[in-house]
């Protein structure tokens, strides 16, 4: 029997877990031709999430969990999930039921047809402010232009991955992760299906504006070096125009003599160049920062427990 893993990163989701588990049971009922594993990755929750999961596991041996030693963020939590999945395929979904489990039936159908990566594209984006939606779409446009791989807009992490995708993703151990980019990077046979994204059943989104901004910078700098090129191009343009400006001044002085004016121009040019230099330094710094963090070679996460077993003694 083929085994399907439901990989669910959870961070302070105690309120949503009972409702989630109900819906997952319905899904499992409908598809008993498969073995099922429900793998929770508890990402250092500070509420009763872990107790909830343990309670579920006591009654249902299909429930497994990895408990991380602190909050590492969803991207890293997913990596931990990849390391611990045992299924022939793996469905990543959010705990808040914004990713409807009903869609998994369709994903399984395509998986049986031989697709490796069946992703869900949302037709709408659920309850979200206009600004957030606008910013997020602009971000995807920029990202698309800058990176060489296609990163699909309105596609989240909700998808079914064949085991070989999981094994490949396990090899990508970078710590500054932008998993959406990685899914595209690994390639394989992809298939998109559409769905309507609902709203959270309970609790609230743990993504603040700044967390999202960070994720956006993460997305751009981890899948593209275009910002570095932008700095080069700015530099080139500035030197070229200042060269032309210099020739203009040379002739002006030779023909009409020199009266000392142009103080405002001078200040503007100095400030402009200063700005560009600082910006470029920042961009370079962004990449050096990643090199710095990556060269330390730390493990991406620390797992503290797998089911009843305490980890960290090996
Ligand atoms: N999540 C996580 N670690 C975090 C933040 C979130 O594992 O640091 C999980 C969270 O429990 C949920 C999923 O990632 O299952 C998506 O989170 P959320 O619903 O807050 O994000 P949104 O739907 O607003 O993108
Ligand atoms: Mg959500």
Coordinates of C-alpha atoms in Angstrom, one line a residue, residues 70-313:
X70 CA 12.6 26.5 19.5
X71 CA 10.8 28.6 16.8
X72 CA 12.7 28.3 13.6
X73 CA 10.1 29.7 11.2
X74 CA 7.9 27.9 8.7
X75 CA 10.5 27.5 6.0
X76 CA 12.9 25.6 8.3
X77 CA 10.0 23.7 9.9
X78 CA 9.2 22.4 6.5
X79 CA 12.8 21.2 6.0
X80 CA 12.6 19.3 9.3
X81 CA 9.4 17.8 8.0
X82 CA 11.1 16.6 4.8
X83 CA 13.7 14.9 6.9
X84 CA 11.2 13.0 9.0
X85 CA 8.5 12.0 6.4
X86 CA 8.2 8.4 5.7
X87 CA 5.5 8.4 2.9
X88 CA 5.8 7.7 -0.8
X89 CA 4.5 11.2 -1.3
X90 CA 4.1 14.2 1.0
X91 CA 1.4 16.8 1.1
X92 CA 2.4 20.1 2.7
X93 CA -0.4 22.0 4.3
X94 CA -1.1 24.8 6.8
X95 CA -2.7 24.0 10.1
X96 CA -5.3 26.7 9.9
X97 CA -7.4 25.0 7.2
X98 CA -6.7 27.8 4.7
X99 CA -5.6 24.9 2.5
X100 CA -8.7 22.7 2.2
X101 CA -7.9 19.0 2.7
X102 CA -10.6 18.2 0.1
X103 CA -8.1 19.2 -2.6
X104 CA -5.8 16.4 -1.6
X105 CA -8.2 13.9 -3.4
X106 CA -7.5 15.7 -6.6
X107 CA -3.8 15.9 -6.0
X108 CA -3.6 12.1 -5.4
X109 CA -5.4 11.6 -8.7
X110 CA -2.7 13.5 -10.6
X111 CA 0.0 11.8 -8.5
X112 CA -1.3 8.5 -9.7
X113 CA -1.1 9.8 -13.3
X114 CA 2.6 10.3 -12.7
X115 CA 3.0 14.0 -11.8
X116 CA 5.7 14.7 -9.2
X117 CA 4.7 18.1 -7.9
X118 CA 1.0 19.0 -7.8
X119 CA 0.7 22.5 -6.5
X120 CA -2.4 24.4 -5.6
X121 CA -2.9 27.9 -7.1
X122 CA -5.3 30.1 -5.2
X123 CA -8.0 31.8 -7.2
X124 CA -8.5 34.4 -4.5
X125 CA -6.3 35.1 -1.5
X126 CA -8.8 34.9 1.4
X127 CA -9.3 37.8 3.8
X128 CA -6.4 40.2 3.3
X129 CA -5.9 43.9 3.2
X130 CA -5.7 45.6 -0.2
X131 CA -2.2 46.8 0.6
X132 CA -0.9 43.4 1.5
X133 CA -2.3 41.9 -1.6
X134 CA -0.9 44.6 -3.8
X135 CA 2.6 44.4 -2.2
X136 CA 2.6 40.7 -2.5
X137 CA 1.7 40.7 -6.2
X138 CA 4.3 43.4 -6.9
X139 CA 6.9 41.3 -5.1
X140 CA 6.1 38.3 -7.3
X141 CA 6.5 40.5 -10.4
X142 CA 9.9 41.8 -9.3
X143 CA 11.0 38.3 -8.3
X144 CA 9.9 36.9 -11.6
X145 CA 12.0 39.5 -13.5
X146 CA 15.1 39.0 -11.4
X147 CA 15.5 35.3 -11.0
X148 CA 16.0 32.9 -13.9
X149 CA 13.6 30.3 -12.6
X150 CA 9.9 30.7 -12.7
X151 CA 8.3 31.4 -9.4
X152 CA 4.6 31.2 -9.7
X153 CA 2.4 33.9 -8.3
X154 CA -0.5 32.9 -6.0
X155 CA 1.0 29.5 -5.4
X156 CA 1.9 28.8 -1.7
X157 CA 3.4 25.8 -0.1
X158 CA 0.2 23.7 -0.3
X159 CA 1.2 20.9 -2.7
X160 CA 1.8 17.2 -3.1
X161 CA 5.4 16.1 -3.6
X162 CA 6.5 12.7 -4.8
X163 CA 9.2 11.0 -2.7
X164 CA 11.9 11.8 -5.2
X165 CA 11.1 15.6 -4.8
X166 CA 11.4 15.2 -1.0
X167 CA 14.7 13.3 -1.3
X168 CA 16.0 16.1 -3.6
X169 CA 14.8 18.8 -1.3
X170 CA 16.6 17.1 1.6
X171 CA 19.8 17.8 -0.2
X172 CA 19.2 21.5 -0.3
X173 CA 20.4 22.4 3.2
X174 CA 20.7 26.1 2.8
X175 CA 19.5 27.9 6.0
X176 CA 18.3 31.1 4.3
X177 CA 15.5 29.3 2.8
X178 CA 12.9 30.4 0.3
X179 CA 11.1 27.1 -0.2
X180 CA 8.8 28.4 -2.9
X181 CA 11.8 29.1 -5.0
X182 CA 13.3 25.7 -4.2
X183 CA 10.1 23.9 -5.4
X184 CA 10.6 25.6 -8.8
X185 CA 14.3 25.1 -8.8
X186 CA 14.1 21.3 -8.4
X187 CA 11.9 21.0 -11.5
X188 CA 10.3 17.6 -12.2
X189 CA 6.8 17.1 -13.6
X190 CA 4.6 19.8 -12.3
X191 CA 0.8 20.2 -12.4
X192 CA -1.2 23.1 -11.1
X193 CA -4.7 22.9 -9.7
X194 CA -6.9 25.8 -8.6
X195 CA -8.7 26.4 -5.4
X196 CA -10.4 29.2 -3.3
X197 CA -8.4 30.0 -0.3
X198 CA -10.6 30.5 2.7
X199 CA -9.9 32.3 5.9
X200 CA -8.2 31.0 9.1
X201 CA -10.6 28.9 11.2
X202 CA -9.2 30.3 14.5
X203 CA -6.2 32.2 15.8
X204 CA -4.5 34.8 13.8
X205 CA -1.8 34.8 11.1
X206 CA 1.7 34.9 12.7
X207 CA 3.1 36.8 9.7
X208 CA 3.5 40.4 10.6
X209 CA 4.3 43.0 7.9
X210 CA 8.0 42.9 8.7
X211 CA 8.2 39.1 8.7
X212 CA 6.7 39.3 5.2
X213 CA 9.1 42.0 4.1
X214 CA 11.9 39.8 5.4
X215 CA 10.6 36.9 3.5
X216 CA 10.4 39.0 0.3
X217 CA 14.0 40.1 0.7
X218 CA 14.9 36.5 1.4
X219 CA 13.1 35.4 -1.7
X220 CA 14.9 37.9 -4.0
X221 CA 18.4 37.5 -2.5
X222 CA 18.2 33.7 -2.3
X223 CA 17.1 33.0 -5.8
X224 CA 18.8 35.8 -7.7
X225 CA 22.0 38.0 -7.8
X226 CA 20.2 40.6 -9.9
X227 CA 20.4 43.3 -7.1
X228 CA 24.2 43.0 -7.3
X229 CA 24.0 43.6 -11.1
X230 CA 21.7 46.5 -10.5
X231 CA 24.5 48.1 -8.3
X232 CA 27.0 47.6 -11.2
X233 CA 24.6 49.1 -13.7
X234 CA 23.9 52.2 -11.5
X235 CA 27.6 52.7 -11.0
X236 CA 28.3 52.5 -14.8
X237 CA 25.5 54.9 -15.6
X238 CA 26.7 57.4 -13.0
X239 CA 30.3 57.3 -14.2
X240 CA 29.2 57.6 -17.8
X241 CA 27.0 60.6 -17.1
X242 CA 29.6 62.3 -14.9
X243 CA 32.1 61.8 -17.7
X244 CA 29.8 63.6 -20.2
X245 CA 29.2 66.2 -17.6
X246 CA 32.9 66.8 -17.2
X247 CA 33.5 67.3 -20.9
X248 CA 30.6 69.7 -21.0
X249 CA 32.2 71.7 -18.2
X250 CA 35.6 71.6 -19.8
X251 CA 34.3 73.2 -23.0
X252 CA 32.1 75.6 -21.1
X253 CA 35.1 76.9 -19.1
X254 CA 37.4 77.1 -22.1
X255 CA 34.8 79.1 -24.1
X256 CA 33.1 81.2 -21.5
X257 CA 35.5 81.3 -18.6
X258 CA 34.8 80.1 -15.1
X259 CA 32.4 81.8 -12.7
X260 CA 32.0 79.9 -9.5
X261 CA 28.4 78.9 -9.4
X262 CA 26.7 75.6 -9.3
X263 CA 26.8 74.9 -5.6
X264 CA 23.3 73.3 -5.6
X265 CA 24.3 71.0 -8.4
X266 CA 27.3 70.0 -6.5
X267 CA 25.4 69.1 -3.4
X268 CA 22.7 67.2 -5.3
X269 CA 25.3 65.2 -7.1
X270 CA 27.2 64.4 -3.9
X271 CA 24.0 63.3 -2.1
X272 CA 22.8 61.3 -5.1
X273 CA 26.1 59.4 -5.4
X274 CA 26.3 59.0 -1.6
X275 CA 22.9 57.5 -1.7
X276 CA 23.7 55.1 -4.5
X277 CA 26.9 54.0 -2.7
X278 CA 25.1 53.3 0.5
X279 CA 22.4 51.4 -1.3
X280 CA 24.9 49.3 -3.1
X281 CA 26.9 48.6 0.1
X282 CA 23.6 47.5 1.7
X283 CA 22.9 45.1 -1.2
X284 CA 26.4 43.7 -1.1
X285 CA 26.1 43.4 2.7
X286 CA 22.9 41.4 2.2
X287 CA 24.8 38.8 0.3
X288 CA 27.8 38.8 2.6
X289 CA 25.5 38.3 5.5
X290 CA 24.1 35.2 3.8
X291 CA 27.6 33.9 3.1
X292 CA 28.5 34.5 6.7
X293 CA 25.6 32.6 8.1
X294 CA 25.9 29.8 5.6
X295 CA 29.7 29.3 6.1
X296 CA 29.2 28.7 9.8
X297 CA 27.7 25.4 8.7
X298 CA 25.3 25.0 11.6
X299 CA 22.5 22.6 11.3
X300 CA 19.4 24.4 9.9
X301 CA 17.3 23.3 12.9
X302 CA 17.5 21.4 16.1
X303 CA 14.9 18.7 16.7
X304 CA 14.3 18.0 20.3
X305 CA 11.8 15.1 20.1
X306 CA 10.5 12.7 17.5
X307 CA 7.3 11.2 18.9
X308 CA 8.2 9.8 22.4
X309 CA 11.9 9.7 21.6
X310 CA 14.2 12.5 22.9
X311 CA 16.8 13.5 20.3
X312 CA 20.1 15.2 20.6
X313 CA 22.1 12.4 22.3

